[in-house]
Amino acid sequence: MTPLWTLSLALLAPTAAAHRWRSARLTGSRSPLGAAVPTPSANNCSWRVFNQTLDHFGGAAGTFSQRLCVYDGFVAGAAATKVLFYVGNESPVEEYVNNTGLMWEYGAAQGALLIWAEHRYEGESVPAVDGVENCLSFCTVEQALADYAVVIDALRRDVIGDAPVVAVGGSYGGMLAGWFRMKYPGAVVGAIAGSAPIWGLPLA
């Protein structure tokens, strides 16, 4: 016979569907897009592919396709006046699009253009290096930072002009954001670096 307390707990325990409904309702009510609009996610964005250089510092030839996720729904007027640029880290970039609430909240408050760049060798931004000797030697912090600098330079020519850009990242991405501001001060006016022990590892 099932103990009475077990039945009581079963009756009190919410179903998985109830959990999902409550989570969606709470998330939607806090969304910078408003409760009536789907929660900000990669589904709300447009996707671009940038033809990126494989080796910024050596003689190795080749390029690869680097994914960019763009959201312009907060931009008022014909052109962006502020840009938040997420420096992607160690996962497919849509994971950060879907989970970096700070970008969406600041974007809504500031009317900023939001851009997430995928880290090389992650997600779908993987070079075709089959048969290339020492192929992982191109997967370095220095190469990744140079990628972001090149992307922003191209965006300035074609999309954002002189709009100020702030780098954003967390954990390894936060370290990248901090290092990016230090190494390429002309590319970004600042960096929001969360959980980023930038002095914990040498930038070498």
PDB file of N, CA, C and O in Angstrom, residues 50-94:
ATOM      1  N   PHE A  50      30.036  35.663 -42.668  1.00  0.00           N
ATOM      2  CA  PHE A  50      31.167  36.526 -43.010  1.00  0.00           C
ATOM      3  C   PHE A  50      32.326  35.660 -43.481  1.00  0.00           C
ATOM      4  O   PHE A  50      32.668  34.664 -42.849  1.00  0.00           O
ATOM      5  N   ASN A  51      32.925  36.050 -44.607  1.00  0.00           N
ATOM      6  CA  ASN A  51      34.057  35.299 -45.143  1.00  0.00           C
ATOM      7  C   ASN A  51      35.320  35.717 -44.380  1.00  0.00           C
ATOM      8  O   ASN A  51      35.901  36.763 -44.650  1.00  0.00           O
ATOM      9  N   GLN A  52      35.721  34.864 -43.439  1.00  0.00           N
ATOM     10  CA  GLN A  52      36.784  35.210 -42.496  1.00  0.00           C
ATOM     11  C   GLN A  52      38.119  34.594 -42.908  1.00  0.00           C
ATOM     12  O   GLN A  52      38.175  33.476 -43.434  1.00  0.00           O
ATOM     13  N   THR A  53      39.194  35.317 -42.640  1.00  0.00           N
ATOM     14  CA  THR A  53      40.549  34.835 -42.908  1.00  0.00           C
ATOM     15  C   THR A  53      40.927  33.751 -41.902  1.00  0.00           C
ATOM     16  O   THR A  53      40.706  33.908 -40.702  1.00  0.00           O
ATOM     17  N   LEU A  54      41.515  32.675 -42.395  1.00  0.00           N
ATOM     18  CA  LEU A  54      41.904  31.585 -41.498  1.00  0.00           C
ATOM     19  C   LEU A  54      43.085  31.976 -40.614  1.00  0.00           C
ATOM     20  O   LEU A  54      43.076  31.730 -39.404  1.00  0.00           O
ATOM     21  N   ASP A  55      44.087  32.586 -41.208  1.00  0.00           N
ATOM     22  CA  ASP A  55      45.315  32.895 -40.462  1.00  0.00           C
ATOM     23  C   ASP A  55      45.622  34.382 -40.617  1.00  0.00           C
ATOM     24  O   ASP A  55      46.047  34.838 -41.677  1.00  0.00           O
ATOM     25  N   HIS A  56      45.414  35.148 -39.544  1.00  0.00           N
ATOM     26  CA  HIS A  56      45.638  36.595 -39.595  1.00  0.00           C
ATOM     27  C   HIS A  56      47.104  36.978 -39.448  1.00  0.00           C
ATOM     28  O   HIS A  56      47.478  38.110 -39.744  1.00  0.00           O
ATOM     29  N   PHE A  57      47.938  36.061 -38.971  1.00  0.00           N
ATOM     30  CA  PHE A  57      49.296  36.439 -38.587  1.00  0.00           C
ATOM     31  C   PHE A  57      50.388  35.674 -39.330  1.00  0.00           C
ATOM     32  O   PHE A  57      51.553  36.061 -39.256  1.00  0.00           O
ATOM     33  N   GLY A  58      50.033  34.610 -40.008  1.00  0.00           N
ATOM     34  CA  GLY A  58      51.036  33.802 -40.688  1.00  0.00           C
ATOM     35  C   GLY A  58      50.791  33.762 -42.183  1.00  0.00           C
ATOM     36  O   GLY A  58      50.016  34.536 -42.748  1.00  0.00           O
ATOM     37  N   GLY A  59      51.440  32.808 -42.804  1.00  0.00           N
ATOM     38  CA  GLY A  59      51.346  32.710 -44.250  1.00  0.00           C
ATOM     39  C   GLY A  59      50.341  31.691 -44.743  1.00  0.00           C
ATOM     40  O   GLY A  59      50.241  31.453 -45.955  1.00  0.00           O
ATOM     41  N   ALA A  60      49.595  31.060 -43.833  1.00  0.00           N
ATOM     42  CA  ALA A  60      48.654  30.026 -44.261  1.00  0.00           C
ATOM     43  C   ALA A  60      47.497  30.651 -45.031  1.00  0.00           C
ATOM     44  O   ALA A  60      46.914  31.646 -44.603  1.00  0.00           O
ATOM     45  N   ALA A  61      47.189  30.074 -46.159  1.00  0.00           N
ATOM     46  CA  ALA A  61      46.096  30.582 -46.986  1.00  0.00           C
ATOM     47  C   ALA A  61      44.777  29.967 -46.542  1.00  0.00           C
ATOM     48  O   ALA A  61      44.744  28.970 -45.823  1.00  0.00           O
ATOM     49  N   GLY A  62      43.688  30.584 -46.975  1.00  0.00           N
ATOM     50  CA  GLY A  62      42.379  30.010 -46.722  1.00  0.00           C
ATOM     51  C   GLY A  62      41.454  30.940 -45.970  1.00  0.00           C
ATOM     52  O   GLY A  62      41.890  31.886 -45.297  1.00  0.00           O
ATOM     53  N   THR A  63      40.172  30.667 -46.103  1.00  0.00           N
ATOM     54  CA  THR A  63      39.137  31.404 -45.386  1.00  0.00           C
ATOM     55  C   THR A  63      38.110  30.405 -44.859  1.00  0.00           C
ATOM     56  O   THR A  63      38.140  29.225 -45.210  1.00  0.00           O
ATOM     57  N   PHE A  64      37.209  30.891 -44.018  1.00  0.00           N
ATOM     58  CA  PHE A  64      36.101  30.065 -43.560  1.00  0.00           C
ATOM     59  C   PHE A  64      34.893  30.958 -43.344  1.00  0.00           C
ATOM     60  O   PHE A  64      35.006  32.188 -43.267  1.00  0.00           O
ATOM     61  N   SER A  65      33.726  30.351 -43.249  1.00  0.00           N
ATOM     62  CA  SER A  65      32.480  31.092 -43.059  1.00  0.00           C
ATOM     63  C   SER A  65      32.206  31.249 -41.570  1.00  0.00           C
ATOM     64  O   SER A  65      32.046  30.252 -40.857  1.00  0.00           O
ATOM     65  N   GLN A  66      32.156  32.488 -41.118  1.00  0.00           N
ATOM     66  CA  GLN A  66      31.890  32.788 -39.709  1.00  0.00           C
ATOM     67  C   GLN A  66      30.472  33.315 -39.574  1.00  0.00           C
ATOM     68  O   GLN A  66      30.081  34.274 -40.250  1.00  0.00           O
ATOM     69  N   ARG A  67      29.692  32.691 -38.703  1.00  0.00           N
ATOM     70  CA  ARG A  67      28.285  33.090 -38.545  1.00  0.00           C
ATOM     71  C   ARG A  67      28.140  34.315 -37.651  1.00  0.00           C
ATOM     72  O   ARG A  67      28.802  34.448 -36.618  1.00  0.00           O
ATOM     73  N   LEU A  68      27.228  35.188 -38.047  1.00  0.00           N
ATOM     74  CA  LEU A  68      26.832  36.342 -37.257  1.00  0.00           C
ATOM     75  C   LEU A  68      25.325  36.310 -37.079  1.00  0.00           C
ATOM     76  O   LEU A  68      24.583  36.050 -38.026  1.00  0.00           O
ATOM     77  N   CYS A  69      24.889  36.574 -35.859  1.00  0.00           N
ATOM     78  CA  CYS A  69      23.468  36.669 -35.564  1.00  0.00           C
ATOM     79  C   CYS A  69      23.167  38.140 -35.266  1.00  0.00           C
ATOM     80  O   CYS A  69      23.848  38.768 -34.452  1.00  0.00           O
ATOM     81  N   VAL A  70      22.152  38.692 -35.928  1.00  0.00           N
ATOM     82  CA  VAL A  70      21.880  40.131 -35.849  1.00  0.00           C
ATOM     83  C   VAL A  70      20.424  40.370 -35.465  1.00  0.00           C
ATOM     84  O   VAL A  70      19.511  39.741 -36.023  1.00  0.00           O
ATOM     85  N   TYR A  71      20.222  41.296 -34.521  1.00  0.00           N
ATOM     86  CA  TYR A  71      18.865  41.721 -34.163  1.00  0.00           C
ATOM     87  C   TYR A  71      18.809  43.244 -34.200  1.00  0.00           C
ATOM     88  O   TYR A  71      19.542  43.917 -33.476  1.00  0.00           O
ATOM     89  N   ASP A  72      17.935  43.779 -35.051  1.00  0.00           N
ATOM     90  CA  ASP A  72      17.819  45.230 -35.202  1.00  0.00           C
ATOM     91  C   ASP A  72      16.464  45.767 -34.747  1.00  0.00           C
ATOM     92  O   ASP A  72      16.115  46.911 -35.033  1.00  0.00           O
ATOM     93  N   GLY A  73      15.714  44.971 -34.005  1.00  0.00           N
ATOM     94  CA  GLY A  73      14.376  45.366 -33.598  1.00  0.00           C
ATOM     95  C   GLY A  73      14.330  46.524 -32.622  1.00  0.00           C
ATOM     96  O   GLY A  73      13.281  47.152 -32.460  1.00  0.00           O
ATOM     97  N   PHE A  74      15.438  46.825 -31.967  1.00  0.00           N
ATOM     98  CA  PHE A  74      15.473  47.938 -31.017  1.00  0.00           C
ATOM     99  C   PHE A  74      15.948  49.240 -31.663  1.00  0.00           C
ATOM    100  O   PHE A  74      15.919  50.284 -31.038  1.00  0.00           O
ATOM    101  N   VAL A  75      16.432  49.148 -32.902  1.00  0.00           N
ATOM    102  CA  VAL A  75      17.001  50.319 -33.569  1.00  0.00           C
ATOM    103  C   VAL A  75      15.880  51.220 -34.066  1.00  0.00           C
ATOM    104  O   VAL A  75      14.990  50.781 -34.803  1.00  0.00           O
ATOM    105  N   ALA A  76      15.920  52.468 -33.644  1.00  0.00           N
ATOM    106  CA  ALA A  76      14.942  53.456 -34.107  1.00  0.00           C
ATOM    107  C   ALA A  76      15.592  54.295 -35.202  1.00  0.00           C
ATOM    108  O   ALA A  76      16.709  54.778 -35.051  1.00  0.00           O
ATOM    109  N   GLY A  77      14.909  54.450 -36.308  1.00  0.00           N
ATOM    110  CA  GLY A  77      15.477  55.223 -37.401  1.00  0.00           C
ATOM    111  C   GLY A  77      16.161  54.339 -38.423  1.00  0.00           C
ATOM    112  O   GLY A  77      16.100  53.111 -38.366  1.00  0.00           O
ATOM    113  N   ALA A  78      16.856  54.988 -39.342  1.00  0.00           N
ATOM    114  CA  ALA A  78      17.428  54.262 -40.476  1.00  0.00           C
ATOM    115  C   ALA A  78      18.733  53.556 -40.146  1.00  0.00           C
ATOM    116  O   ALA A  78      19.108  52.595 -40.813  1.00  0.00           O
ATOM    117  N   ALA A  79      19.457  54.033 -39.132  1.00  0.00           N
ATOM    118  CA  ALA A  79      20.764  53.457 -38.843  1.00  0.00           C
ATOM    119  C   ALA A  79      20.976  53.313 -37.340  1.00  0.00           C
ATOM    120  O   ALA A  79      20.412  54.070 -36.540  1.00  0.00           O
ATOM    121  N   ALA A  80      21.799  52.350 -36.979  1.00  0.00           N
ATOM    122  CA  ALA A  80      22.117  52.118 -35.569  1.00  0.00           C
ATOM    123  C   ALA A  80      23.019  53.225 -35.041  1.00  0.00           C
ATOM    124  O   ALA A  80      23.939  53.680 -35.728  1.00  0.00           O
ATOM    125  N   THR A  81      22.749  53.661 -33.829  1.00  0.00           N
ATOM    126  CA  THR A  81      23.610  54.649 -33.174  1.00  0.00           C
ATOM    127  C   THR A  81      24.433  54.031 -32.056  1.00  0.00           C
ATOM    128  O   THR A  81      25.360  54.656 -31.551  1.00  0.00           O
ATOM    129  N   LYS A  82      24.105  52.793 -31.672  1.00  0.00           N
ATOM    130  CA  LYS A  82      24.847  52.057 -30.648  1.00  0.00           C
ATOM    131  C   LYS A  82      24.833  50.586 -31.029  1.00  0.00           C
ATOM    132  O   LYS A  82      23.842  50.094 -31.577  1.00  0.00           O
ATOM    133  N   VAL A  83      25.907  49.905 -30.707  1.00  0.00           N
ATOM    134  CA  VAL A  83      26.029  48.488 -31.065  1.00  0.00           C
ATOM    135  C   VAL A  83      26.565  47.705 -29.869  1.00  0.00           C
ATOM    136  O   VAL A  83      27.556  48.099 -29.247  1.00  0.00           O
ATOM    137  N   LEU A  84      25.893  46.604 -29.541  1.00  0.00           N
ATOM    138  CA  LEU A  84      26.411  45.639 -28.581  1.00  0.00           C
ATOM    139  C   LEU A  84      26.882  44.424 -29.370  1.00  0.00           C
ATOM    140  O   LEU A  84      26.109  43.830 -30.117  1.00  0.00           O
ATOM    141  N   PHE A  85      28.143  44.066 -29.189  1.00  0.00           N
ATOM    142  CA  PHE A  85      28.776  43.017 -29.991  1.00  0.00           C
ATOM    143  C   PHE A  85      29.227  41.888 -29.074  1.00  0.00           C
ATOM    144  O   PHE A  85      30.154  42.056 -28.275  1.00  0.00           O
ATOM    145  N   TYR A  86      28.553  40.742 -29.165  1.00  0.00           N
ATOM    146  CA  TYR A  86      28.900  39.600 -28.325  1.00  0.00           C
ATOM    147  C   TYR A  86      30.054  38.835 -28.961  1.00  0.00           C
ATOM    148  O   TYR A  86      29.946  38.357 -30.093  1.00  0.00           O
ATOM    149  N   VAL A  87      31.148  38.719 -28.210  1.00  0.00           N
ATOM    150  CA  VAL A  87      32.297  37.956 -28.697  1.00  0.00           C
ATOM    151  C   VAL A  87      32.081  36.492 -28.297  1.00  0.00           C
ATOM    152  O   VAL A  87      32.174  36.119 -27.142  1.00  0.00           O
ATOM    153  N   GLY A  88      31.744  35.686 -29.285  1.00  0.00           N
ATOM    154  CA  GLY A  88      31.371  34.307 -29.026  1.00  0.00           C
ATOM    155  C   GLY A  88      32.472  33.504 -28.368  1.00  0.00           C
ATOM    156  O   GLY A  88      33.661  33.793 -28.518  1.00  0.00           O
ATOM    157  N   ASN A  89      32.070  32.485 -27.635  1.00  0.00           N
ATOM    158  CA  ASN A  89      33.040  31.630 -26.976  1.00  0.00           C
ATOM    159  C   ASN A  89      32.810  30.170 -27.319  1.00  0.00           C
ATOM    160  O   ASN A  89      32.539  29.858 -28.480  1.00  0.00           O
ATOM    161  N   GLU A  90      32.892  29.277 -26.336  1.00  0.00           N
ATOM    162  CA  GLU A  90      33.115  27.866 -26.640  1.00  0.00           C
ATOM    163  C   GLU A  90      31.859  27.049 -26.892  1.00  0.00           C
ATOM    164  O   GLU A  90      31.743  25.922 -26.415  1.00  0.00           O
ATOM    165  N   SER A  91      30.927  27.565 -27.665  1.00  0.00           N
ATOM    166  CA  SER A  91      29.719  26.816 -28.036  1.00  0.00           C
ATOM    167  C   SER A  91      29.124  27.438 -29.289  1.00  0.00           C
ATOM    168  O   SER A  91      29.508  28.554 -29.671  1.00  0.00           O
ATOM    169  N   PRO A  92      28.177  26.755 -29.930  1.00  0.00           N
ATOM    170  CA  PRO A  92      27.455  27.401 -31.026  1.00  0.00           C
ATOM    171  C   PRO A  92      26.841  28.718 -30.562  1.00  0.00           C
ATOM    172  O   PRO A  92      26.327  28.817 -29.448  1.00  0.00           O
ATOM    173  N   VAL A  93      26.884  29.722 -31.401  1.00  0.00           N
ATOM    174  CA  VAL A  93      26.541  31.075 -30.971  1.00  0.00           C
ATOM    175  C   VAL A  93      25.081  31.226 -30.559  1.00  0.00           C
ATOM    176  O   VAL A  93      24.745  32.072 -29.720  1.00  0.00           O
ATOM    177  N   GLU A  94      24.190  30.389 -31.106  1.00  0.00           N
ATOM    178  CA  GLU A  94      22.785  30.548 -30.730  1.00  0.00           C
ATOM    179  C   GLU A  94      22.541  30.268 -29.248  1.00  0.00           C
ATOM    180  O   GLU A  94      21.569  30.758 -28.669  1.00  0.00           O
TER     181      GLU A  94
END
